[in-house]
CSV table of C-alpha atoms and ligand atoms in Angstrom, one decimal:
chain,number,residue,atom,x,y,z
A,1,MET,CA,-37.0,9.4,-1.7
A,2,GLY,CA,-38.0,10.3,1.9
A,3,ILE,CA,-34.0,10.9,3.4
A,4,ASN,CA,-33.1,14.1,4.8
A,5,ILE,CA,-30.0,15.6,6.5
A,6,GLY,CA,-30.5,14.9,10.4
A,7,ASP,CA,-32.7,12.1,10.1
A,8,ILE,CA,-31.6,9.2,12.1
A,9,VAL,CA,-31.8,5.9,10.5
A,10,ARG,CA,-31.9,2.0,11.7
A,11,GLY,CA,-30.2,-0.7,9.4
A,12,LYS,CA,-27.9,-3.6,9.4
A,13,ILE,CA,-24.5,-2.9,7.8
A,14,ILE,CA,-24.0,-5.3,4.8
A,15,ASP,CA,-20.8,-4.2,2.9
A,16,PHE,CA,-18.1,-2.0,3.5
A,17,THR,CA,-17.0,1.0,1.1
A,18,HIS,CA,-13.4,1.2,-0.5
A,19,GLU,CA,-12.8,3.5,2.1
A,20,GLY,CA,-14.0,1.3,5.0
A,21,ASN,CA,-17.6,2.8,5.8
A,22,GLY,CA,-20.1,0.4,6.4
A,23,VAL,CA,-23.2,0.0,3.8
A,24,LEU,CA,-26.8,0.3,4.5
A,25,LYS,CA,-29.7,0.0,3.2
A,26,ILE,CA,-32.9,2.2,3.9
A,27,ASP,CA,-35.6,1.6,1.6
A,28,ASN,CA,-33.5,0.7,-1.1
A,29,PHE,CA,-31.3,3.8,-0.6
A,30,THR,CA,-27.7,3.1,0.2
A,31,VAL,CA,-26.0,5.2,3.6
A,32,PHE,CA,-22.6,5.0,4.6
A,33,VAL,CA,-21.8,5.0,8.0
A,34,ASN,CA,-18.7,4.9,9.5
A,35,GLY,CA,-17.6,3.1,12.5
A,36,GLY,CA,-19.7,-0.3,12.3
A,37,VAL,CA,-18.8,-4.1,11.1
A,38,ILE,CA,-20.9,-6.2,8.4
A,39,GLY,CA,-23.7,-7.5,10.6
A,40,ASP,CA,-23.9,-4.6,13.1
A,41,GLU,CA,-27.6,-3.3,13.5
A,42,VAL,CA,-26.8,0.5,14.0
A,43,VAL,CA,-28.5,3.8,14.4
A,44,GLY,CA,-27.0,6.3,12.0
A,45,LYS,CA,-27.7,10.2,11.7
A,46,ILE,CA,-27.5,11.5,8.3
A,47,ASP,CA,-24.8,14.6,7.6
A,48,LYS,CA,-25.0,14.7,3.7
A,49,ILE,CA,-27.0,13.6,1.0
A,50,LYS,CA,-25.9,13.0,-2.8
A,51,LYS,CA,-27.7,11.9,-6.0
A,52,ASN,CA,-27.3,7.9,-5.3
A,53,PHE,CA,-26.5,7.7,-1.8
A,54,ALA,CA,-26.1,9.7,1.5
A,55,ILE,CA,-23.4,9.6,4.4
A,56,GLY,CA,-24.0,9.3,8.2
A,57,SER,CA,-22.3,9.2,11.1
A,58,LEU,CA,-22.8,6.0,13.8
A,59,VAL,CA,-24.9,6.9,16.6
A,60,ASN,CA,-25.0,3.7,18.4
A,61,ILE,CA,-24.9,0.0,18.0
A,62,ILE,CA,-28.0,-1.6,18.9
A,63,GLU,CA,-27.1,-5.2,18.1
A,64,PRO,CA,-23.5,-5.7,17.6
A,65,SER,CA,-22.4,-8.3,14.7
A,66,LYS,CA,-21.6,-12.1,15.5
A,67,ASP,CA,-18.8,-11.4,13.7
A,68,ARG,CA,-17.6,-8.6,15.5
A,69,ILE,CA,-14.8,-8.6,18.0
A,70,LYS,CA,-14.0,-7.4,21.5
A,71,LEU,CA,-10.3,-6.2,21.5
A,72,ASP,CA,-7.8,-7.0,24.2
A,73,PHE,CA,-6.1,-3.9,23.6
A,74,ASN,CA,-7.0,0.0,23.5
A,75,ILE,CA,-7.5,1.2,19.7
A,76,ILE,CA,-5.8,4.9,20.7
A,77,GLU,CA,-5.2,5.5,16.9
A,78,ALA,CA,-7.9,6.3,14.2
A,79,LYS,CA,-10.1,3.6,13.0
A,80,GLY,CA,-9.7,5.5,9.5
A,81,GLY,CA,-6.4,3.7,9.2
A,82,ILE,CA,-7.8,0.6,10.1
A,83,PRO,CA,-11.6,0.2,9.7
A,84,LEU,CA,-12.2,-3.4,10.2
A,85,ILE,CA,-10.1,-4.0,13.3
A,86,GLU,CA,-13.4,-4.9,15.3
A,87,TYR,CA,-14.2,-7.6,12.3
A,88,LYS,CA,-13.0,-11.3,12.8
A,89,TYR,CA,-10.0,-11.9,11.0
A,90,SER,CA,-11.1,-14.9,9.2
A,91,LYS,CA,-14.2,-12.9,8.1
A,92,GLN,CA,-11.8,-10.0,7.3
A,93,LEU,CA,-10.0,-12.6,4.8
A,94,GLU,CA,-13.2,-13.6,3.5
A,95,TRP,CA,-14.6,-10.1,2.5
A,96,LYS,CA,-11.5,-9.6,0.6
A,97,LYS,CA,-11.8,-12.8,-1.4
A,98,ASN,CA,-15.2,-11.8,-2.3
A,99,LYS,CA,-14.2,-8.3,-3.3
A,100,VAL,CA,-11.8,-9.6,-5.6
A,101,LYS,CA,-14.1,-12.0,-7.2
A,102,MET,CA,-16.7,-9.3,-7.5
A,103,ASP,CA,-14.4,-6.9,-9.1
A,104,LEU,CA,-13.5,-9.4,-11.6
A,105,GLU,CA,-17.1,-10.6,-12.5
A,106,LYS,CA,-18.3,-7.0,-12.4
A,107,ILE,CA,-15.3,-4.8,-14.0
A,108,GLY,CA,-13.6,-7.8,-15.5
A,109,GLY,CA,-16.6,-9.5,-16.9
A,110,LEU,CA,-15.1,-13.2,-15.6
A,111,ALA,CA,-18.3,-14.6,-13.9
A,112,ASP,CA,-16.8,-18.1,-13.7
A,113,VAL,CA,-13.0,-17.7,-12.6
A,114,GLU,CA,-12.2,-19.4,-9.1
A,115,VAL,CA,-10.8,-17.2,-6.7
A,116,LYS,CA,-8.7,-18.8,-3.7
A,117,ASP,CA,-9.0,-18.3,-0.1
A,118,THR,CA,-7.0,-15.2,0.9
A,119,ILE,CA,-3.8,-15.7,2.4
A,120,GLY,CA,-4.0,-14.4,5.8
A,121,MET,CA,-1.2,-13.6,8.4
A,122,VAL,CA,-0.8,-15.8,11.6
A,123,TYR,CA,0.0,-12.6,14.0
A,124,PRO,CA,-1.7,-9.8,11.9
A,125,PHE,CA,-0.7,-7.0,13.9
A,126,ARG,CA,2.8,-4.5,14.2
A,127,TYR,CA,3.2,-5.8,10.5
A,128,ARG,CA,3.4,-2.1,8.9
A,129,ASN,CA,7.2,-1.6,8.1
A,130,HIS,CA,6.6,2.3,6.6
A,131,VAL,CA,3.7,4.5,8.4
A,132,GLN,CA,3.9,8.1,7.3
A,133,ILE,CA,1.7,9.7,10.1
A,134,PRO,CA,0.1,13.4,9.9
A,135,VAL,CA,1.1,15.9,12.4
A,136,GLY,CA,-1.4,18.5,13.0
A,137,GLU,CA,-2.7,21.1,15.8
A,138,GLU,CA,-6.3,21.4,17.5
A,139,ASN,CA,-6.6,23.9,20.1
A,140,GLY,CA,-3.3,25.0,20.2
A,141,LYS,CA,-2.2,21.3,21.0
A,142,THR,CA,0.0,19.2,18.9
A,143,VAL,CA,-1.7,16.3,17.3
A,144,ILE,CA,0.1,13.2,15.7
A,145,GLY,CA,-2.0,10.2,14.5
A,146,PHE,CA,-4.1,9.0,12.0
A,147,TYR,CA,-7.0,10.9,10.4
A,148,GLU,CA,-10.3,9.7,11.4
A,149,VAL,CA,-12.7,8.3,8.8
A,150,ASN,CA,-14.4,10.7,6.0
A,151,SER,CA,-12.5,13.3,8.0
A,152,ASN,CA,-9.0,15.7,8.1
A,153,ASP,CA,-9.4,15.1,11.9
A,154,ILE,CA,-6.2,13.7,12.9
A,155,VAL,CA,-6.8,11.7,16.0
A,156,ASP,CA,-4.2,12.0,18.6
A,157,MET,CA,-2.2,8.9,19.4
A,158,ASP,CA,1.2,7.5,21.3
A,159,SER,CA,1.2,4.0,19.9
A,160,SER,CA,-0.3,2.3,17.0
A,161,ILE,CA,-1.1,-1.3,16.8
A,162,LEU,CA,0.2,-1.3,13.0
A,163,GLN,CA,3.3,-0.2,13.4
A,164,PRO,CA,6.8,-2.2,15.8
A,165,GLU,CA,7.1,-0.7,18.8
A,166,ILE,CA,10.3,1.6,17.7
A,167,GLY,CA,7.6,3.4,15.7
A,168,ASN,CA,5.6,4.3,18.8
A,169,ARG,CA,8.8,5.3,20.8
A,170,VAL,CA,9.9,7.9,17.9
A,171,ILE,CA,6.4,9.7,17.8
A,172,ASN,CA,6.8,10.2,21.5
A,173,ILE,CA,10.3,11.5,20.8
A,174,VAL,CA,9.1,14.2,18.4
A,175,ARG,CA,6.0,14.9,20.4
A,176,ILE,CA,8.6,16.0,23.4
A,177,TRP,CA,10.8,17.5,20.9
A,178,MET,CA,7.8,19.6,19.6
A,179,ASN,CA,6.7,20.6,23.2
A,180,LYS,CA,10.3,21.5,24.5
A,181,TYR,CA,11.2,24.1,21.5
A,182,ASN,CA,7.8,25.0,20.6
A,183,VAL,CA,8.1,23.6,17.2
A,184,LYS,CA,4.5,24.0,15.2
A,185,ALA,CA,2.6,21.5,13.1
A,186,TYR,CA,2.6,22.9,9.4
A,187,ASP,CA,-0.5,24.5,8.3
A,188,LYS,CA,-1.3,24.1,4.7
A,189,ARG,CA,-3.6,27.0,4.6
A,190,ASN,CA,-1.4,29.6,6.0
A,191,LYS,CA,1.6,28.0,5.2
A,192,LYS,CA,3.0,28.6,8.7
A,193,GLY,CA,4.4,26.2,11.2
A,194,ILE,CA,7.2,23.4,10.2
A,195,LEU,CA,6.3,19.5,10.6
A,196,ARG,CA,3.6,18.0,8.1
A,197,HIS,CA,4.2,14.1,9.0
A,198,ILE,CA,6.6,11.9,10.5
A,199,GLY,CA,7.8,8.8,7.9
A,200,ILE,CA,9.2,5.8,9.8
A,201,ARG,CA,10.7,2.9,8.0
A,202,VAL,CA,11.9,-0.3,9.9
A,203,ASN,CA,13.9,-2.9,8.9
A,204,ARG,CA,13.7,-6.7,9.9
A,205,ASP,CA,16.1,-6.0,12.7
A,206,ASN,CA,14.4,-3.0,14.2
A,207,LYS,CA,16.6,-0.7,12.9
A,208,ALA,CA,14.4,2.9,11.6
A,209,MET,CA,14.9,5.2,8.8
A,210,ILE,CA,12.8,8.5,9.9
A,211,ILE,CA,11.9,11.2,7.3
A,212,LEU,CA,10.6,14.3,8.8
A,213,VAL,CA,8.3,16.1,6.4
A,214,THR,CA,8.5,20.0,6.3
A,215,GLY,CA,6.3,22.4,4.5
A,216,SER,CA,9.7,24.5,4.0
A,217,ASN,CA,13.0,24.2,4.3
A,218,ARG,CA,13.1,25.6,7.8
A,219,LEU,CA,14.0,22.8,10.3
A,220,PRO,CA,14.7,24.6,13.6
A,221,ASN,CA,16.5,22.5,16.5
A,222,GLU,CA,17.1,19.7,14.3
A,223,LYS,CA,20.3,19.0,16.0
A,224,GLU,CA,18.6,18.6,19.3
A,225,LEU,CA,16.2,16.2,17.5
A,226,VAL,CA,18.8,14.1,15.9
A,227,LYS,CA,20.4,13.6,19.5
A,228,MET,CA,17.0,12.3,20.9
A,229,LEU,CA,16.1,9.9,18.1
A,230,ILE,CA,19.7,8.4,18.2
A,231,GLU,CA,19.2,7.2,21.4
A,232,GLU,CA,16.9,4.8,20.0
A,233,ASP,CA,17.9,2.5,16.6
A,234,VAL,CA,17.4,5.1,14.7
A,235,ILE,CA,20.0,4.7,12.0
A,236,SER,CA,19.2,7.6,9.3
A,237,ILE,CA,17.2,10.3,9.4
A,238,TYR,CA,16.3,12.7,6.6
A,239,GLN,CA,14.1,16.1,6.1
A,240,ASN,CA,12.0,16.0,3.2
A,241,ILE,CA,10.6,19.2,2.2
A,242,ASN,CA,7.0,19.4,0.7
A,243,LYS,CA,5.8,22.5,-0.2
A,244,LEU,CA,2.4,21.1,-2.3
A,245,ASN,CA,-0.5,22.4,-1.0
A,246,SER,CA,-2.0,18.7,-1.8
A,247,SER,CA,-2.6,15.3,-0.1
A,248,ILE,CA,0.8,13.8,-1.4
A,249,THR,CA,3.0,13.0,1.7
A,250,TYR,CA,6.3,13.7,0.2
A,251,GLY,CA,7.9,16.1,-1.6
A,252,LYS,CA,10.6,15.7,-4.0
A,253,GLU,CA,13.5,17.2,-2.1
A,254,TYR,CA,15.6,15.1,0.7
A,255,ARG,CA,18.2,16.4,2.7
A,256,LYS,CA,20.4,13.7,4.8
A,257,LEU,CA,20.3,15.0,8.8
A,258,TYR,CA,22.1,11.5,10.1
A,259,GLY,CA,23.4,8.3,9.6
A,260,GLU,CA,22.8,5.8,6.7
A,261,ASP,CA,21.9,7.1,3.2
A,262,ARG,CA,19.7,3.7,3.0
A,263,LEU,CA,18.1,1.1,5.2
A,264,LEU,CA,19.2,-2.4,4.4
A,265,ASP,CA,16.2,-5.0,4.7
A,266,TYR,CA,15.3,-8.7,4.0
A,267,ILE,CA,12.7,-10.3,2.5
A,268,GLY,CA,13.2,-14.0,2.4
A,269,ASP,CA,17.0,-14.7,1.7
A,270,TYR,CA,17.6,-11.7,0.1
A,271,LYS,CA,18.8,-8.4,0.9
A,272,PHE,CA,17.5,-5.1,-0.3
A,273,TYR,CA,18.7,-1.1,0.0
A,274,LEU,CA,16.0,0.8,0.3
A,275,SER,CA,16.3,4.9,-0.2
A,276,PRO,CA,13.5,6.9,1.5
A,277,ASN,CA,11.8,7.6,-1.5
A,278,SER,CA,11.8,3.8,-2.5
A,279,PHE,CA,8.8,1.9,-2.9
A,280,PHE,CA,9.0,-1.2,-0.9
A,281,GLN,CA,6.1,-3.8,0.4
A,282,VAL,CA,5.1,-2.5,3.5
A,283,ASN,CA,4.2,-5.7,5.0
A,284,ARG,CA,7.5,-8.2,5.0
A,285,THR,CA,6.3,-11.1,5.9
A,286,GLN,CA,3.3,-11.2,3.5
A,287,ALA,CA,6.0,-9.7,0.7
A,288,GLU,CA,7.4,-13.1,0.7
A,289,VAL,CA,4.3,-15.1,0.3
A,290,LEU,CA,3.4,-13.1,-2.7
A,291,TYR,CA,6.8,-13.5,-4.3
A,292,ASN,CA,6.8,-17.0,-3.3
A,293,LYS,CA,3.6,-17.0,-5.5
A,294,VAL,CA,5.6,-14.9,-8.0
A,295,VAL,CA,8.1,-17.8,-8.4
A,296,GLU,CA,5.4,-20.8,-8.2
A,297,PHE,CA,3.0,-18.9,-11.2
A,298,LEU,CA,6.0,-18.4,-13.1
A,299,ASP,CA,7.4,-22.3,-12.9
A,300,SER,CA,10.6,-20.8,-14.4
A,301,ASP,CA,13.6,-22.5,-16.2
A,302,LYS,CA,16.9,-21.3,-17.3
A,303,SER,CA,15.7,-20.4,-20.9
A,304,ASP,CA,13.4,-18.1,-19.5
A,305,VAL,CA,13.6,-14.2,-20.3
A,306,ILE,CA,11.3,-12.4,-17.8
A,307,TYR,CA,9.9,-8.4,-18.1
A,308,ASP,CA,9.5,-7.3,-14.3
A,309,LEU,CA,7.6,-4.3,-14.8
A,310,TYR,CA,7.3,-1.4,-12.4
A,311,CYS,CA,10.0,-3.3,-10.7
A,312,GLY,CA,10.7,-0.5,-8.0
A,313,ILE,CA,14.3,-1.4,-6.2
A,314,GLY,CA,14.4,-4.9,-8.1
A,315,THR,CA,12.5,-7.3,-5.2
A,316,ILE,CA,10.8,-9.1,-7.5
A,317,SER,CA,13.3,-9.5,-10.1
A,318,VAL,CA,15.7,-10.4,-7.7
A,319,TYR,CA,13.8,-13.0,-6.4
A,320,ILE,CA,13.1,-14.9,-9.8
A,321,ALA,CA,16.5,-14.4,-10.8
A,322,SER,CA,18.5,-17.5,-10.1
A,323,ASN,CA,16.4,-19.7,-11.8
A,324,VAL,CA,16.4,-18.0,-15.4
A,325,GLU,CA,18.3,-16.5,-18.2
A,326,LYS,CA,17.6,-13.1,-17.9
A,327,VAL,CA,15.1,-10.3,-16.0
A,328,TYR,CA,14.5,-7.1,-17.5
A,329,GLY,CA,13.3,-4.6,-14.9
A,330,ILE,CA,11.2,-1.0,-15.7
A,331,GLU,CA,10.5,1.5,-13.1
A,332,ILE,CA,9.6,5.1,-13.1
A,333,VAL,CA,11.8,6.3,-10.0
A,334,LYS,CA,15.4,6.9,-10.7
A,335,GLU,CA,16.6,6.3,-7.1
A,336,ALA,CA,14.6,2.9,-7.3
A,337,ILE,CA,16.8,1.8,-10.0
A,338,GLU,CA,19.8,2.6,-8.7
A,339,ASP,CA,18.9,0.9,-5.8
A,340,ALA,CA,17.8,-2.1,-8.1
A,341,LYS,CA,21.0,-2.3,-9.5
A,342,GLU,CA,22.8,-2.5,-6.4
A,343,ASN,CA,20.3,-5.2,-5.0
A,344,ALA,CA,21.2,-7.5,-7.8
A,345,ALA,CA,24.9,-7.1,-6.8
A,346,LEU,CA,24.1,-7.4,-3.3
A,347,ASN,CA,22.6,-10.8,-3.8
A,348,ASN,CA,25.3,-11.9,-6.1
A,349,ILE,CA,22.9,-11.8,-9.4
A,350,ASP,CA,24.4,-11.0,-12.5
A,351,ASN,CA,21.6,-11.5,-14.9
A,352,THR,CA,19.5,-8.7,-14.5
A,353,GLU,CA,19.1,-5.3,-16.2
A,354,PHE,CA,17.3,-2.5,-15.0
A,355,ILE,CA,16.2,0.7,-17.0
A,356,VAL,CA,14.5,3.5,-15.6
A,357,GLY,CA,11.6,5.3,-17.1
A,358,LYS,CA,7.8,5.0,-17.7
A,359,ALA,CA,6.9,1.4,-18.3
A,360,GLU,CA,4.5,3.1,-21.1
A,361,GLU,CA,7.2,4.7,-23.0
A,362,VAL,CA,10.2,2.1,-22.2
A,363,PHE,CA,8.5,-1.4,-23.0
A,364,PRO,CA,7.1,-0.6,-26.3
A,365,LYS,CA,10.1,0.9,-27.4
A,366,LEU,CA,12.3,-2.3,-26.1
A,367,MET,CA,9.6,-4.2,-28.1
A,368,LYS,CA,10.5,-2.3,-31.2
A,369,LYS,CA,14.4,-2.7,-30.8
A,370,GLY,CA,13.3,-6.8,-31.0
A,371,ILE,CA,14.2,-7.5,-27.4
A,372,LYS,CA,12.2,-10.8,-26.9
A,373,GLY,CA,10.9,-12.3,-23.5
A,374,ASN,CA,8.6,-15.4,-22.8
A,375,LYS,CA,6.9,-14.3,-19.6
A,376,VAL,CA,5.8,-10.8,-18.1
A,377,VAL,CA,5.7,-9.9,-14.4
A,378,LEU,CA,3.2,-6.8,-13.9
A,379,ASP,CA,3.2,-4.7,-10.6
A,380,PRO,CA,1.6,-1.3,-11.2
A,381,PRO,CA,0.5,1.3,-8.8
A,382,ARG,CA,-3.1,1.6,-7.9
A,383,LYS,CA,-4.0,3.0,-10.9
A,384,GLY,CA,-2.8,0.0,-12.8
A,385,CYS,CA,-1.4,-0.5,-16.0
A,386,GLU,CA,-1.2,2.4,-19.1
A,387,LYS,CA,-2.9,1.2,-22.1
A,388,GLU,CA,0.3,1.5,-24.1
A,389,VAL,CA,1.7,-1.6,-21.7
A,390,LEU,CA,-0.7,-3.7,-22.3
A,391,GLU,CA,-0.9,-3.1,-26.0
A,392,ALA,CA,3.1,-3.9,-25.5
A,393,VAL,CA,2.4,-7.0,-23.8
A,394,VAL,CA,-0.3,-8.2,-26.4
A,395,GLU,CA,2.4,-7.7,-29.2
A,396,LEU,CA,5.3,-9.2,-27.4
A,397,ASN,CA,2.7,-12.4,-26.7
A,398,PRO,CA,4.6,-13.9,-23.9
A,399,GLU,CA,3.3,-17.3,-23.0
A,400,LYS,CA,2.5,-16.3,-19.0
A,401,VAL,CA,1.5,-13.0,-17.7
A,402,VAL,CA,1.5,-12.6,-14.0
A,403,TYR,CA,0.2,-9.5,-12.5
A,404,VAL,CA,0.4,-8.3,-8.8
A,405,SER,CA,-1.9,-5.7,-7.7
A,406,CYS,CA,-3.3,-3.5,-4.8
A,407,ASN,CA,-6.2,-2.6,-6.7
A,408,SER,CA,-8.4,-5.4,-7.6
A,409,THR,CA,-10.8,-2.8,-9.6
A,410,THR,CA,-7.8,-1.5,-11.8
A,411,MET,CA,-6.5,-5.3,-12.1
A,412,ALA,CA,-10.1,-6.3,-13.6
A,413,ARG,CA,-10.2,-3.8,-16.2
A,414,ASP,CA,-6.8,-4.5,-17.2
A,415,VAL,CA,-7.2,-8.6,-16.9
A,416,LYS,CA,-10.3,-8.1,-19.1
A,417,TYR,CA,-8.2,-6.5,-21.8
A,418,LEU,CA,-5.6,-9.3,-21.7
A,419,VAL,CA,-8.6,-11.6,-21.9
A,420,GLU,CA,-10.1,-10.1,-24.7
A,421,ASN,CA,-6.4,-10.6,-26.5
A,422,GLY,CA,-6.1,-14.1,-26.2
A,423,TYR,CA,-5.2,-14.7,-22.4
A,424,LYS,CA,-6.9,-16.9,-20.0
A,425,VAL,CA,-6.9,-16.8,-16.0
A,426,GLU,CA,-6.0,-19.6,-14.6
A,427,GLU,CA,-5.4,-18.5,-10.9
A,428,VAL,CA,-6.4,-15.9,-8.7
A,429,GLN,CA,-4.6,-15.5,-5.2
A,430,PRO,CA,-5.6,-13.0,-2.9
A,431,VAL,CA,-2.9,-12.1,0.2
A,432,ASP,CA,-3.7,-10.3,2.8
A,433,MET,CA,-0.8,-7.9,2.8
A,434,PHE,CA,-3.0,-5.0,4.9
A,435,PRO,CA,-5.0,-6.4,7.7
A,436,HIS,CA,-7.7,-4.5,9.6
A,437,THR,CA,-7.9,-2.1,6.1
A,438,VAL,CA,-10.2,-2.5,3.1
A,439,HIS,CA,-7.1,-3.1,0.8
A,440,VAL,CA,-6.7,-6.1,-0.7
A,441,GLU,CA,-3.6,-7.5,-2.6
A,442,SER,CA,-4.1,-10.3,-5.4
A,443,ILE,CA,-2.0,-12.1,-7.8
A,444,ILE,CA,-3.4,-13.7,-11.0
A,445,LEU,CA,-1.6,-16.1,-13.4
A,446,MET,CA,-2.5,-15.6,-16.7
A,447,THR,CA,-1.2,-17.9,-19.7
A,448,TYR,CA,-1.8,-17.4,-23.6
A,449,CYS,CA,-4.6,-19.6,-25.2
A,450,GLY,CA,-4.7,-17.8,-28.4
A,451,MET,CA,-7.4,-15.9,-30.1
A,452,GLU,CA,-8.7,-19.2,-31.9
A,453,ASP,CA,-9.6,-20.9,-28.3
A,454,LYS,CA,-11.5,-17.8,-27.7
A,455,LYS,CA,-13.8,-18.3,-30.1
B,501,SAM,C1,3.4,-1.4,-6.5
B,501,SAM,S1,4.6,-1.1,-6.9
B,501,SAM,C2,5.5,-2.3,-7.2
B,501,SAM,C3,6.9,-2.7,-6.6
B,501,SAM,C4,7.7,-3.9,-6.9
B,501,SAM,N1,7.4,-4.8,-7.8
B,501,SAM,C5,7.7,-4.3,-5.5
B,501,SAM,O1,7.2,-5.4,-5.5
B,501,SAM,O2,8.5,-3.7,-4.6
B,501,SAM,C6,4.7,-0.5,-7.9
B,501,SAM,C7,5.8,0.8,-8.7
B,501,SAM,O3,5.6,1.0,-10.0
B,501,SAM,C8,6.5,2.5,-10.1
B,501,SAM,N2,5.8,3.2,-11.5
B,501,SAM,C9,4.8,3.8,-10.9
B,501,SAM,N3,4.0,4.4,-12.2
B,501,SAM,C10,5.1,3.9,-13.1
B,501,SAM,C11,5.3,3.9,-14.7
B,501,SAM,N4,4.5,4.7,-15.1
B,501,SAM,N5,6.0,3.0,-15.1
B,501,SAM,C12,7.1,2.4,-14.5
B,501,SAM,N6,7.2,2.6,-13.0
B,501,SAM,C13,6.3,3.3,-12.8
B,501,SAM,C14,6.3,2.7,-9.0
B,501,SAM,O4,7.5,3.8,-8.4
B,501,SAM,C15,6.3,1.8,-7.9
B,501,SAM,O5,7.9,1.5,-7.6
């Protein structure tokens, strides 16, 4: 192979990687280049060479793709967070559908499954109700913004097209406060400085919870910052202490500085309390689309007993409870389970039971106790389900499994296991939760068809 570091290469982008880099084939060798969209004819410079691929940086776009769009606003934020922003939205939706299809085919071994068109957003901007924005320092100047693709460099920004307006104002307040009181960004390498990240959660009514992530217990001039923030619609402020030298944003310790303990938010007609560390779908509009699909796929009646595994703050449990006999929710985060219990009460729901613990431990135990269920919802984190969970699902033998996933790779792996154990994929529906990113949310309905039918 004749490619070396520093070489200039030219080619057409044919795909995106899971980080959002463009994929080029140069003499059958794969090169990843940041910044282009599928169909762009680009020139790139090779920066790194690995065994099976090379990584390059974009030098120039010689001929733009017919699917490249011109934005009518400035993107100041790093494209690392929104690598597809210049790719036509309808093409993004198509690419996501194909990604799910390819993963089911290649990883799941399911070549003949129909994948529905991705359900997109009417207005695919300002949808993120939770952002975690890194804070750093460059040449003595504070920088607040997202990371550039393939890099730890923060691109300074004063607004982001992904988050509601109030979030942009919060960034600017924090910047003014840091400059005024000479508060430095935290540096993981020498453990000096103060602020690591700004977490911003915004509810449907545009009220915000702010989480100031610091590298130690110190937060000098916090009273001044609180005073400045509450001039906006900020109703809750926490300090989160993260002393770890890792890429995890939030540490375990929270200290309330101001206001409400939790944020009240809504999906459809339901209300939910969110603690600062609870998982909540980042896109409220699309979460409603997704949960309505869960309801449709379950097609429940009053005799159903449903397991909602990885239930978070009980959003899906609450959404499906009114039409069934009972829902069991299992979730690892203790505070999320406390929220789930309150959320059920808040929505006048009394047929849910929430259990804290690892799904892979709690669920098999319930099984052994003889607690039955005829339908299961799985909504695991990116790494998918633990083998023990899937084994317990097979043992329970529910008539329906609804699998919700933000990672089609691990979803395909898990679906393969269920198919090998008597389940059939009935419907696959991608939902665009994360416009302009390469992330794909999808929901799959599986029914039990028996091992005999498989032969
Ligand atoms: C993708 S979220 C889904 C949450 C919820 N279903 C929703 O729609 O908001 C995954 C959830 O799984 C939880 N989780 C992660 N690992 C877990 C485990 N081993 N057992 C149980 N829950 C886990 C996370 O805390 C998170 O709340």
